[in-house]
Amino acid sequence: MNAARLNIALGAVVAALFALSLLTGRGFAGFDPAWWARLAAEPDLAQIIFFEIRLPRAVLALLTGAALGMAGAAFQGLLRNPLADPGVIGTSGGAALGAVIAFYSGASAAFSLALPLGGLAGAAGALALLFLIAGRHASVLTLVLAGVAIQAAAGALTALALNLAPSPFAAYEIMFWMLGSVSDRPMTIVLTVAPFIVLGLALMLGLRRGLDALTLGEDTARSLGIDVRRLQMIAALGATLAVGASVSATGVIGFAGLAAPHLVRPFVSQSPGATLLPAALAGAALILAADILVRLIPFGPELKLGVVTALAGAPFFLWLILRTRREGA
Amino acid sequence: MRRFRLASILALAALLAIPAAAGPKRVVSVNLCTDYLALLLAEPGQIASLTFMARDPWLNPEAARAGAIPINRGSAEEVLSFAPDLVLASAGQAGPTLALLRGLGIKVVEIPLAQSLETMPESISQVAAALGRQEAGAELIARIRAMLQAAEVARPAQGASAAILGPGGEFSRDDTLGASILKAAGFHLPDAERSADGRVSIETLILSRPDVLVISPPEAQGSSLSEAMLAHPALFGRGAPRVLRIGPAAFMCDGPAAAQAALELARRVAP
């Protein structure tokens, strides 16, 4: 299957899931004709539900999935490491910390861009710290270990920040930030973070060919005329923009950025550049599907997205580690 | 010598005969609702410590009077540092702290709190009895009853449906103080299934189609996701329910604030 057909197929899946997301309420309401009759009878209510609740949710799920998927593919190409993903290398954790500080200090109430900028700063800081600790030519092991350390430290600091926040309710919101959710986010938040995510996606996508050249080794890439430093900077910037902004709106959603590139890689050549767009679409599909799933479960409080992605993603991650070990052995 | 001994024995007996049944002198409260009731009922100087939430006017209607009183965060060690002769807590308050304090011989009184307007007088008199301030308790109950009677008079004959939204979710599940206040104000609860912890999504809340949405506190004091939910645009557009905002801490604890809320709601709906 060539790349174009894969992208069209994935695009169709994303579109279908997007539509399904707009139709899904709590439980199986969307499939109940009586519910539809009621909405037809109360158009004002229907309008509010679709435009103020479901649409921002679906859009945010789509953008977040795309951001995580493409960032995962970009990091895996940049670091030449199949285990790289915004969560594993600590970028998501840093973004959550930055966003929590921006939000709970009241800065984002005063200045709405403070939220994505906080996420951005946190993500950039975490990435810088990763390169500082692991160095430019780190082995797989070093990179993953450094990422784990950063993610753990960021998580701990996020919990601390929430405990120290002025609002008495802050400490109870840690589940949102650690596990992620797109539930009940108003359109204003979505519109605030969307430009950053889209910009990040565009930046990463623009580097397709450079990333492909990088797999041949830095020297070979340079001889092909690629400015390796600039490539790495812009790719990192794009991923940071996308991840930082999306985490600031949804919290940390794990494993999507890890799984999406691996799911599409068998269908495109092994070149990282070619996986960027399909990974974004696959990531969007994953998050949309997870978000539909949490709404269909009719009992208990609504699950956080990270729970669903972890249930699917953790076994996947283990399989990946085993496969990497087997290949390395 | 014998006369001296007799005199000292008589003096000792006199001292011991002074009734020890004057109320506790060093009361520590480890719950927000008992903070509130203690501030209303206790004598000046009787309270040794309140929780850290007592100074927050959004959580405690009597916060202004809590300023000078030392605060605690509910840990056993802090409580012990105040050398209490009475600890006030909410019934079933989570954690091993109360058992630990009891094990050390401290009198801990657990009061069932914030269940409904009907059980409120009982809770108040239990706190008053523990503090040795039964008269103050009776006065407070009478004041509350007067407010509830005024609410009964003021409320409309035909009730609308209402739900309460506070930071952290919906507070109008049937068995809550919030539901009781709504009923006293003449509302009934909309039909809706609610999840076990009372946190509903905005969509579920709107779909249950309450005629009126009561939001408390009226403005979020700090930034948090829960408080931001109170300003969600879906609650205010066309077709959204009518919104009433009621003062801080109205639905959280037993006390005059709850009765005041019932009265205000009843009046606002009255034609």
JSON list of C-alpha atoms in Angstrom, two decimals, chain A residues 73-276:
[
{"chain": "A", "resi": 73, "resn": "ALA", "atom": "CA", "xyz": [6.94, 9.65, 14.90]},
{"chain": "A", "resi": 74, "resn": "ALA", "atom": "CA", "xyz": [9.18, 12.72, 14.85]},
{"chain": "A", "resi": 75, "resn": "PHE", "atom": "CA", "xyz": [10.93, 11.78, 18.08]},
{"chain": "A", "resi": 76, "resn": "GLN", "atom": "CA", "xyz": [11.37, 8.21, 16.93]},
{"chain": "A", "resi": 77, "resn": "GLY", "atom": "CA", "xyz": [12.97, 9.50, 13.73]},
{"chain": "A", "resi": 78, "resn": "LEU", "atom": "CA", "xyz": [15.05, 12.19, 15.43]},
{"chain": "A", "resi": 79, "resn": "LEU", "atom": "CA", "xyz": [16.35, 10.02, 18.21]},
{"chain": "A", "resi": 80, "resn": "ARG", "atom": "CA", "xyz": [16.48, 6.90, 16.07]},
{"chain": "A", "resi": 81, "resn": "ASN", "atom": "CA", "xyz": [14.80, 5.10, 18.92]},
{"chain": "A", "resi": 82, "resn": "PRO", "atom": "CA", "xyz": [11.65, 3.01, 18.54]},
{"chain": "A", "resi": 83, "resn": "LEU", "atom": "CA", "xyz": [10.72, 3.57, 22.17]},
{"chain": "A", "resi": 84, "resn": "ALA", "atom": "CA", "xyz": [10.59, 7.34, 21.91]},
{"chain": "A", "resi": 85, "resn": "ASP", "atom": "CA", "xyz": [7.26, 9.05, 22.51]},
{"chain": "A", "resi": 86, "resn": "PRO", "atom": "CA", "xyz": [6.40, 12.34, 24.17]},
{"chain": "A", "resi": 87, "resn": "GLY", "atom": "CA", "xyz": [5.54, 10.55, 27.38]},
{"chain": "A", "resi": 88, "resn": "VAL", "atom": "CA", "xyz": [8.53, 8.24, 27.53]},
{"chain": "A", "resi": 89, "resn": "ILE", "atom": "CA", "xyz": [11.07, 10.98, 26.98]},
{"chain": "A", "resi": 90, "resn": "GLY", "atom": "CA", "xyz": [9.44, 13.26, 29.48]},
{"chain": "A", "resi": 91, "resn": "THR", "atom": "CA", "xyz": [8.07, 15.99, 27.20]},
{"chain": "A", "resi": 92, "resn": "SER", "atom": "CA", "xyz": [4.43, 15.43, 28.18]},
{"chain": "A", "resi": 93, "resn": "GLY", "atom": "CA", "xyz": [5.24, 15.51, 31.86]},
{"chain": "A", "resi": 94, "resn": "GLY", "atom": "CA", "xyz": [7.12, 18.76, 31.45]},
{"chain": "A", "resi": 95, "resn": "ALA", "atom": "CA", "xyz": [4.24, 20.22, 29.48]},
{"chain": "A", "resi": 96, "resn": "ALA", "atom": "CA", "xyz": [1.77, 19.24, 32.19]},
{"chain": "A", "resi": 97, "resn": "LEU", "atom": "CA", "xyz": [3.95, 20.91, 34.82]},
{"chain": "A", "resi": 98, "resn": "GLY", "atom": "CA", "xyz": [4.17, 24.12, 32.82]},
{"chain": "A", "resi": 99, "resn": "ALA", "atom": "CA", "xyz": [0.44, 24.11, 32.15]},
{"chain": "A", "resi": 100, "resn": "VAL", "atom": "CA", "xyz": [-0.45, 23.47, 35.79]},
{"chain": "A", "resi": 101, "resn": "ILE", "atom": "CA", "xyz": [1.72, 26.36, 36.92]},
{"chain": "A", "resi": 102, "resn": "ALA", "atom": "CA", "xyz": [0.20, 28.64, 34.29]},
{"chain": "A", "resi": 103, "resn": "PHE", "atom": "CA", "xyz": [-3.37, 27.63, 35.07]},
{"chain": "A", "resi": 104, "resn": "TYR", "atom": "CA", "xyz": [-3.48, 27.32, 38.83]},
{"chain": "A", "resi": 105, "resn": "SER", "atom": "CA", "xyz": [-1.53, 30.47, 39.47]},
{"chain": "A", "resi": 106, "resn": "GLY", "atom": "CA", "xyz": [-4.31, 32.36, 37.77]},
{"chain": "A", "resi": 107, "resn": "ALA", "atom": "CA", "xyz": [-2.06, 33.51, 34.94]},
{"chain": "A", "resi": 108, "resn": "SER", "atom": "CA", "xyz": [-4.24, 31.93, 32.27]},
{"chain": "A", "resi": 109, "resn": "ALA", "atom": "CA", "xyz": [-7.33, 33.58, 33.72]},
{"chain": "A", "resi": 110, "resn": "ALA", "atom": "CA", "xyz": [-5.69, 36.93, 33.12]},
{"chain": "A", "resi": 111, "resn": "PHE", "atom": "CA", "xyz": [-4.08, 36.07, 29.80]},
{"chain": "A", "resi": 112, "resn": "SER", "atom": "CA", "xyz": [-5.57, 33.15, 27.94]},
{"chain": "A", "resi": 113, "resn": "LEU", "atom": "CA", "xyz": [-2.46, 32.31, 25.92]},
{"chain": "A", "resi": 114, "resn": "ALA", "atom": "CA", "xyz": [-0.63, 31.68, 29.16]},
{"chain": "A", "resi": 115, "resn": "LEU", "atom": "CA", "xyz": [-1.97, 28.13, 29.19]},
{"chain": "A", "resi": 116, "resn": "PRO", "atom": "CA", "xyz": [-0.46, 26.83, 25.93]},
{"chain": "A", "resi": 117, "resn": "LEU", "atom": "CA", "xyz": [2.64, 28.94, 26.49]},
{"chain": "A", "resi": 118, "resn": "GLY", "atom": "CA", "xyz": [3.05, 27.34, 29.88]},
{"chain": "A", "resi": 119, "resn": "GLY", "atom": "CA", "xyz": [2.72, 23.91, 28.35]},
{"chain": "A", "resi": 120, "resn": "LEU", "atom": "CA", "xyz": [5.20, 24.89, 25.69]},
{"chain": "A", "resi": 121, "resn": "ALA", "atom": "CA", "xyz": [7.74, 26.16, 28.15]},
{"chain": "A", "resi": 122, "resn": "GLY", "atom": "CA", "xyz": [7.41, 23.00, 30.20]},
{"chain": "A", "resi": 123, "resn": "ALA", "atom": "CA", "xyz": [7.78, 20.74, 27.19]},
{"chain": "A", "resi": 124, "resn": "ALA", "atom": "CA", "xyz": [10.78, 22.68, 25.88]},
{"chain": "A", "resi": 125, "resn": "GLY", "atom": "CA", "xyz": [12.40, 22.59, 29.28]},
{"chain": "A", "resi": 126, "resn": "ALA", "atom": "CA", "xyz": [11.94, 18.84, 29.54]},
{"chain": "A", "resi": 127, "resn": "LEU", "atom": "CA", "xyz": [13.40, 18.28, 26.09]},
{"chain": "A", "resi": 128, "resn": "ALA", "atom": "CA", "xyz": [16.38, 20.51, 26.81]},
{"chain": "A", "resi": 129, "resn": "LEU", "atom": "CA", "xyz": [16.95, 18.63, 30.03]},
{"chain": "A", "resi": 130, "resn": "LEU", "atom": "CA", "xyz": [16.82, 15.33, 28.15]},
{"chain": "A", "resi": 131, "resn": "PHE", "atom": "CA", "xyz": [19.59, 16.37, 25.79]},
{"chain": "A", "resi": 132, "resn": "LEU", "atom": "CA", "xyz": [21.57, 17.76, 28.67]},
{"chain": "A", "resi": 133, "resn": "ILE", "atom": "CA", "xyz": [21.40, 14.50, 30.60]},
{"chain": "A", "resi": 134, "resn": "ALA", "atom": "CA", "xyz": [21.60, 12.02, 27.76]},
{"chain": "A", "resi": 135, "resn": "GLY", "atom": "CA", "xyz": [23.89, 13.92, 25.43]},
{"chain": "A", "resi": 136, "resn": "ARG", "atom": "CA", "xyz": [23.70, 14.18, 21.66]},
{"chain": "A", "resi": 137, "resn": "HIS", "atom": "CA", "xyz": [24.60, 10.62, 20.79]},
{"chain": "A", "resi": 138, "resn": "ALA", "atom": "CA", "xyz": [22.91, 8.70, 23.54]},
{"chain": "A", "resi": 139, "resn": "SER", "atom": "CA", "xyz": [22.16, 5.02, 23.38]},
{"chain": "A", "resi": 140, "resn": "VAL", "atom": "CA", "xyz": [18.61, 3.75, 23.48]},
{"chain": "A", "resi": 141, "resn": "LEU", "atom": "CA", "xyz": [19.00, 2.82, 27.12]},
{"chain": "A", "resi": 142, "resn": "THR", "atom": "CA", "xyz": [20.35, 6.18, 28.23]},
{"chain": "A", "resi": 143, "resn": "LEU", "atom": "CA", "xyz": [17.67, 8.07, 26.42]},
{"chain": "A", "resi": 144, "resn": "VAL", "atom": "CA", "xyz": [14.85, 6.02, 27.84]},
{"chain": "A", "resi": 145, "resn": "LEU", "atom": "CA", "xyz": [16.28, 6.18, 31.35]},
{"chain": "A", "resi": 146, "resn": "ALA", "atom": "CA", "xyz": [16.74, 9.93, 31.15]},
{"chain": "A", "resi": 147, "resn": "GLY", "atom": "CA", "xyz": [13.18, 10.27, 29.86]},
{"chain": "A", "resi": 148, "resn": "VAL", "atom": "CA", "xyz": [11.81, 8.16, 32.66]},
{"chain": "A", "resi": 149, "resn": "ALA", "atom": "CA", "xyz": [13.63, 10.27, 35.21]},
{"chain": "A", "resi": 150, "resn": "ILE", "atom": "CA", "xyz": [12.34, 13.51, 33.72]},
{"chain": "A", "resi": 151, "resn": "GLN", "atom": "CA", "xyz": [8.78, 12.22, 33.45]},
{"chain": "A", "resi": 152, "resn": "ALA", "atom": "CA", "xyz": [8.85, 11.07, 37.07]},
{"chain": "A", "resi": 153, "resn": "ALA", "atom": "CA", "xyz": [10.30, 14.33, 38.33]},
{"chain": "A", "resi": 154, "resn": "ALA", "atom": "CA", "xyz": [7.81, 16.36, 36.31]},
{"chain": "A", "resi": 155, "resn": "GLY", "atom": "CA", "xyz": [4.93, 14.27, 37.65]},
{"chain": "A", "resi": 156, "resn": "ALA", "atom": "CA", "xyz": [6.08, 14.78, 41.21]},
{"chain": "A", "resi": 157, "resn": "LEU", "atom": "CA", "xyz": [6.50, 18.51, 40.73]},
{"chain": "A", "resi": 158, "resn": "THR", "atom": "CA", "xyz": [3.05, 18.70, 39.13]},
{"chain": "A", "resi": 159, "resn": "ALA", "atom": "CA", "xyz": [1.53, 17.04, 42.18]},
{"chain": "A", "resi": 160, "resn": "LEU", "atom": "CA", "xyz": [3.42, 19.49, 44.37]},
{"chain": "A", "resi": 161, "resn": "ALA", "atom": "CA", "xyz": [2.25, 22.45, 42.34]},
{"chain": "A", "resi": 162, "resn": "LEU", "atom": "CA", "xyz": [-1.34, 21.27, 42.63]},
{"chain": "A", "resi": 163, "resn": "ASN", "atom": "CA", "xyz": [-1.02, 20.90, 46.38]},
{"chain": "A", "resi": 164, "resn": "LEU", "atom": "CA", "xyz": [0.40, 24.39, 46.70]},
{"chain": "A", "resi": 165, "resn": "ALA", "atom": "CA", "xyz": [-2.19, 25.98, 44.42]},
{"chain": "A", "resi": 166, "resn": "PRO", "atom": "CA", "xyz": [-4.46, 28.58, 46.04]},
{"chain": "A", "resi": 167, "resn": "SER", "atom": "CA", "xyz": [-7.67, 26.84, 45.06]},
{"chain": "A", "resi": 168, "resn": "PRO", "atom": "CA", "xyz": [-8.82, 24.16, 47.53]},
{"chain": "A", "resi": 169, "resn": "PHE", "atom": "CA", "xyz": [-9.99, 21.98, 44.66]},
{"chain": "A", "resi": 170, "resn": "ALA", "atom": "CA", "xyz": [-6.66, 21.86, 42.89]},
{"chain": "A", "resi": 171, "resn": "ALA", "atom": "CA", "xyz": [-5.23, 18.93, 44.79]},
{"chain": "A", "resi": 172, "resn": "TYR", "atom": "CA", "xyz": [-8.09, 16.70, 43.65]},
{"chain": "A", "resi": 173, "resn": "GLU", "atom": "CA", "xyz": [-7.48, 17.42, 40.00]},
{"chain": "A", "resi": 174, "resn": "ILE", "atom": "CA", "xyz": [-4.27, 15.49, 39.73]},
{"chain": "A", "resi": 175, "resn": "MET", "atom": "CA", "xyz": [-6.04, 12.62, 38.03]},
{"chain": "A", "resi": 176, "resn": "PHE", "atom": "CA", "xyz": [-6.91, 14.90, 35.15]},
{"chain": "A", "resi": 177, "resn": "TRP", "atom": "CA", "xyz": [-3.34, 16.02, 34.62]},
{"chain": "A", "resi": 178, "resn": "MET", "atom": "CA", "xyz": [-1.75, 12.62, 35.06]},
{"chain": "A", "resi": 179, "resn": "LEU", "atom": "CA", "xyz": [-4.21, 10.61, 33.00]},
{"chain": "A", "resi": 180, "resn": "GLY", "atom": "CA", "xyz": [-5.71, 13.10, 30.61]},
{"chain": "A", "resi": 181, "resn": "SER", "atom": "CA", "xyz": [-9.22, 13.91, 29.46]},
{"chain": "A", "resi": 182, "resn": "VAL", "atom": "CA", "xyz": [-10.96, 15.88, 26.74]},
{"chain": "A", "resi": 183, "resn": "SER", "atom": "CA", "xyz": [-14.22, 16.02, 28.62]},
{"chain": "A", "resi": 184, "resn": "ASP", "atom": "CA", "xyz": [-16.14, 19.28, 29.09]},
{"chain": "A", "resi": 185, "resn": "ARG", "atom": "CA", "xyz": [-13.41, 21.50, 27.74]},
{"chain": "A", "resi": 186, "resn": "PRO", "atom": "CA", "xyz": [-14.97, 24.71, 26.42]},
{"chain": "A", "resi": 187, "resn": "MET", "atom": "CA", "xyz": [-14.45, 25.80, 22.84]},
{"chain": "A", "resi": 188, "resn": "THR", "atom": "CA", "xyz": [-12.39, 28.77, 23.99]},
{"chain": "A", "resi": 189, "resn": "ILE", "atom": "CA", "xyz": [-9.67, 26.49, 25.32]},
{"chain": "A", "resi": 190, "resn": "VAL", "atom": "CA", "xyz": [-9.70, 24.47, 22.11]},
{"chain": "A", "resi": 191, "resn": "LEU", "atom": "CA", "xyz": [-9.38, 27.60, 20.00]},
{"chain": "A", "resi": 192, "resn": "THR", "atom": "CA", "xyz": [-6.55, 28.84, 22.19]},
{"chain": "A", "resi": 193, "resn": "VAL", "atom": "CA", "xyz": [-4.40, 25.74, 21.80]},
{"chain": "A", "resi": 194, "resn": "ALA", "atom": "CA", "xyz": [-5.35, 24.80, 18.25]},
{"chain": "A", "resi": 195, "resn": "PRO", "atom": "CA", "xyz": [-3.09, 27.29, 16.44]},
{"chain": "A", "resi": 196, "resn": "PHE", "atom": "CA", "xyz": [-0.05, 26.05, 18.36]},
{"chain": "A", "resi": 197, "resn": "ILE", "atom": "CA", "xyz": [-0.87, 22.43, 17.57]},
{"chain": "A", "resi": 198, "resn": "VAL", "atom": "CA", "xyz": [-1.46, 23.12, 13.91]},
{"chain": "A", "resi": 199, "resn": "LEU", "atom": "CA", "xyz": [1.76, 25.13, 13.66]},
{"chain": "A", "resi": 200, "resn": "GLY", "atom": "CA", "xyz": [3.68, 22.32, 15.33]},
{"chain": "A", "resi": 201, "resn": "LEU", "atom": "CA", "xyz": [2.20, 19.75, 12.96]},
{"chain": "A", "resi": 202, "resn": "ALA", "atom": "CA", "xyz": [3.06, 21.90, 9.95]},
{"chain": "A", "resi": 203, "resn": "LEU", "atom": "CA", "xyz": [6.64, 22.37, 11.12]},
{"chain": "A", "resi": 204, "resn": "MET", "atom": "CA", "xyz": [7.16, 18.66, 11.60]},
{"chain": "A", "resi": 205, "resn": "LEU", "atom": "CA", "xyz": [5.53, 17.77, 8.31]},
{"chain": "A", "resi": 206, "resn": "GLY", "atom": "CA", "xyz": [7.80, 20.20, 6.50]},
{"chain": "A", "resi": 207, "resn": "LEU", "atom": "CA", "xyz": [10.81, 18.20, 7.64]},
{"chain": "A", "resi": 208, "resn": "ARG", "atom": "CA", "xyz": [9.80, 14.91, 6.07]},
{"chain": "A", "resi": 209, "resn": "ARG", "atom": "CA", "xyz": [12.68, 14.60, 3.69]},
{"chain": "A", "resi": 210, "resn": "GLY", "atom": "CA", "xyz": [15.25, 15.78, 6.13]},
{"chain": "A", "resi": 211, "resn": "LEU", "atom": "CA", "xyz": [14.19, 13.15, 8.63]},
{"chain": "A", "resi": 212, "resn": "ASP", "atom": "CA", "xyz": [14.49, 10.45, 6.01]},
{"chain": "A", "resi": 213, "resn": "ALA", "atom": "CA", "xyz": [18.03, 11.57, 5.20]},
{"chain": "A", "resi": 214, "resn": "LEU", "atom": "CA", "xyz": [18.92, 11.54, 8.89]},
{"chain": "A", "resi": 215, "resn": "THR", "atom": "CA", "xyz": [18.43, 7.78, 9.12]},
{"chain": "A", "resi": 216, "resn": "LEU", "atom": "CA", "xyz": [21.46, 7.37, 6.89]},
{"chain": "A", "resi": 217, "resn": "GLY", "atom": "CA", "xyz": [23.56, 8.93, 9.60]},
{"chain": "A", "resi": 218, "resn": "GLU", "atom": "CA", "xyz": [24.34, 12.52, 10.37]},
{"chain": "A", "resi": 219, "resn": "ASP", "atom": "CA", "xyz": [27.41, 12.73, 8.14]},
{"chain": "A", "resi": 220, "resn": "THR", "atom": "CA", "xyz": [25.62, 11.26, 5.17]},
{"chain": "A", "resi": 221, "resn": "ALA", "atom": "CA", "xyz": [22.74, 13.60, 5.75]},
{"chain": "A", "resi": 222, "resn": "ARG", "atom": "CA", "xyz": [25.11, 16.57, 5.82]},
{"chain": "A", "resi": 223, "resn": "SER", "atom": "CA", "xyz": [26.69, 15.49, 2.61]},
{"chain": "A", "resi": 224, "resn": "LEU", "atom": "CA", "xyz": [23.24, 15.51, 1.08]},
{"chain": "A", "resi": 225, "resn": "GLY", "atom": "CA", "xyz": [22.98, 19.16, 1.97]},
{"chain": "A", "resi": 226, "resn": "ILE", "atom": "CA", "xyz": [20.80, 18.80, 5.03]},
{"chain": "A", "resi": 227, "resn": "ASP", "atom": "CA", "xyz": [21.58, 21.20, 7.83]},
{"chain": "A", "resi": 228, "resn": "VAL", "atom": "CA", "xyz": [21.37, 18.60, 10.56]},
{"chain": "A", "resi": 229, "resn": "ARG", "atom": "CA", "xyz": [21.39, 20.99, 13.47]},
{"chain": "A", "resi": 230, "resn": "ARG", "atom": "CA", "xyz": [18.62, 23.09, 11.99]},
{"chain": "A", "resi": 231, "resn": "LEU", "atom": "CA", "xyz": [16.61, 19.98, 11.21]},
{"chain": "A", "resi": 232, "resn": "GLN", "atom": "CA", "xyz": [16.87, 18.75, 14.75]},
{"chain": "A", "resi": 233, "resn": "MET", "atom": "CA", "xyz": [15.98, 22.14, 16.18]},
{"chain": "A", "resi": 234, "resn": "ILE", "atom": "CA", "xyz": [12.91, 22.62, 14.02]},
{"chain": "A", "resi": 235, "resn": "ALA", "atom": "CA", "xyz": [11.70, 19.07, 14.47]},
{"chain": "A", "resi": 236, "resn": "ALA", "atom": "CA", "xyz": [12.07, 19.42, 18.21]},
{"chain": "A", "resi": 237, "resn": "LEU", "atom": "CA", "xyz": [10.33, 22.79, 18.07]},
{"chain": "A", "resi": 238, "resn": "GLY", "atom": "CA", "xyz": [7.43, 21.41, 16.08]},
{"chain": "A", "resi": 239, "resn": "ALA", "atom": "CA", "xyz": [6.99, 18.46, 18.40]},
{"chain": "A", "resi": 240, "resn": "THR", "atom": "CA", "xyz": [7.25, 20.70, 21.45]},
{"chain": "A", "resi": 241, "resn": "LEU", "atom": "CA", "xyz": [4.65, 23.10, 20.09]},
{"chain": "A", "resi": 242, "resn": "ALA", "atom": "CA", "xyz": [2.23, 20.31, 19.31]},
{"chain": "A", "resi": 243, "resn": "VAL", "atom": "CA", "xyz": [2.71, 18.34, 22.51]},
{"chain": "A", "resi": 244, "resn": "GLY", "atom": "CA", "xyz": [3.05, 21.35, 24.80]},
{"chain": "A", "resi": 245, "resn": "ALA", "atom": "CA", "xyz": [-0.17, 22.93, 23.61]},
{"chain": "A", "resi": 246, "resn": "SER", "atom": "CA", "xyz": [-2.23, 19.74, 23.54]},
{"chain": "A", "resi": 247, "resn": "VAL", "atom": "CA", "xyz": [-1.13, 18.58, 27.00]},
{"chain": "A", "resi": 248, "resn": "SER", "atom": "CA", "xyz": [-1.94, 22.00, 28.39]},
{"chain": "A", "resi": 249, "resn": "ALA", "atom": "CA", "xyz": [-5.55, 21.43, 27.36]},
{"chain": "A", "resi": 250, "resn": "THR", "atom": "CA", "xyz": [-5.96, 17.72, 28.03]},
{"chain": "A", "resi": 251, "resn": "GLY", "atom": "CA", "xyz": [-3.37, 16.59, 30.52]},
{"chain": "A", "resi": 252, "resn": "VAL", "atom": "CA", "xyz": [-0.91, 13.78, 29.82]},
{"chain": "A", "resi": 253, "resn": "ILE", "atom": "CA", "xyz": [-2.31, 11.02, 27.62]},
{"chain": "A", "resi": 254, "resn": "GLY", "atom": "CA", "xyz": [0.15, 8.19, 27.47]},
{"chain": "A", "resi": 255, "resn": "PHE", "atom": "CA", "xyz": [1.08, 5.64, 24.84]},
{"chain": "A", "resi": 256, "resn": "ALA", "atom": "CA", "xyz": [-0.73, 7.17, 21.88]},
{"chain": "A", "resi": 257, "resn": "GLY", "atom": "CA", "xyz": [2.45, 8.80, 20.63]},
{"chain": "A", "resi": 258, "resn": "LEU", "atom": "CA", "xyz": [4.27, 5.50, 21.03]},
{"chain": "A", "resi": 259, "resn": "ALA", "atom": "CA", "xyz": [1.75, 3.22, 19.39]},
{"chain": "A", "resi": 260, "resn": "ALA", "atom": "CA", "xyz": [0.61, 5.32, 16.45]},
{"chain": "A", "resi": 261, "resn": "PRO", "atom": "CA", "xyz": [3.91, 5.38, 14.52]},
{"chain": "A", "resi": 262, "resn": "HIS", "atom": "CA", "xyz": [4.42, 1.67, 15.08]},
{"chain": "A", "resi": 263, "resn": "LEU", "atom": "CA", "xyz": [0.94, 0.84, 13.88]},
{"chain": "A", "resi": 264, "resn": "VAL", "atom": "CA", "xyz": [1.49, 2.59, 10.55]},
{"chain": "A", "resi": 265, "resn": "ARG", "atom": "CA", "xyz": [5.10, 1.75, 9.96]},
{"chain": "A", "resi": 266, "resn": "PRO", "atom": "CA", "xyz": [4.48, -1.69, 8.40]},
{"chain": "A", "resi": 267, "resn": "PHE", "atom": "CA", "xyz": [2.37, 0.01, 5.73]},
{"chain": "A", "resi": 268, "resn": "VAL", "atom": "CA", "xyz": [4.84, 2.65, 4.70]},
{"chain": "A", "resi": 269, "resn": "SER", "atom": "CA", "xyz": [8.51, 2.25, 4.10]},
{"chain": "A", "resi": 270, "resn": "GLN", "atom": "CA", "xyz": [10.64, 2.34, 7.19]},
{"chain": "A", "resi": 271, "resn": "SER", "atom": "CA", "xyz": [11.56, 5.95, 6.53]},
{"chain": "A", "resi": 272, "resn": "PRO", "atom": "CA", "xyz": [10.51, 8.19, 9.38]},
{"chain": "A", "resi": 273, "resn": "GLY", "atom": "CA", "xyz": [9.48, 11.06, 7.16]},
{"chain": "A", "resi": 274, "resn": "ALA", "atom": "CA", "xyz": [6.82, 8.96, 5.53]},
{"chain": "A", "resi": 275, "resn": "THR", "atom": "CA", "xyz": [5.35, 7.95, 8.86]},
{"chain": "A", "resi": 276, "resn": "LEU", "atom": "CA", "xyz": [4.66, 11.51, 10.04]}
]
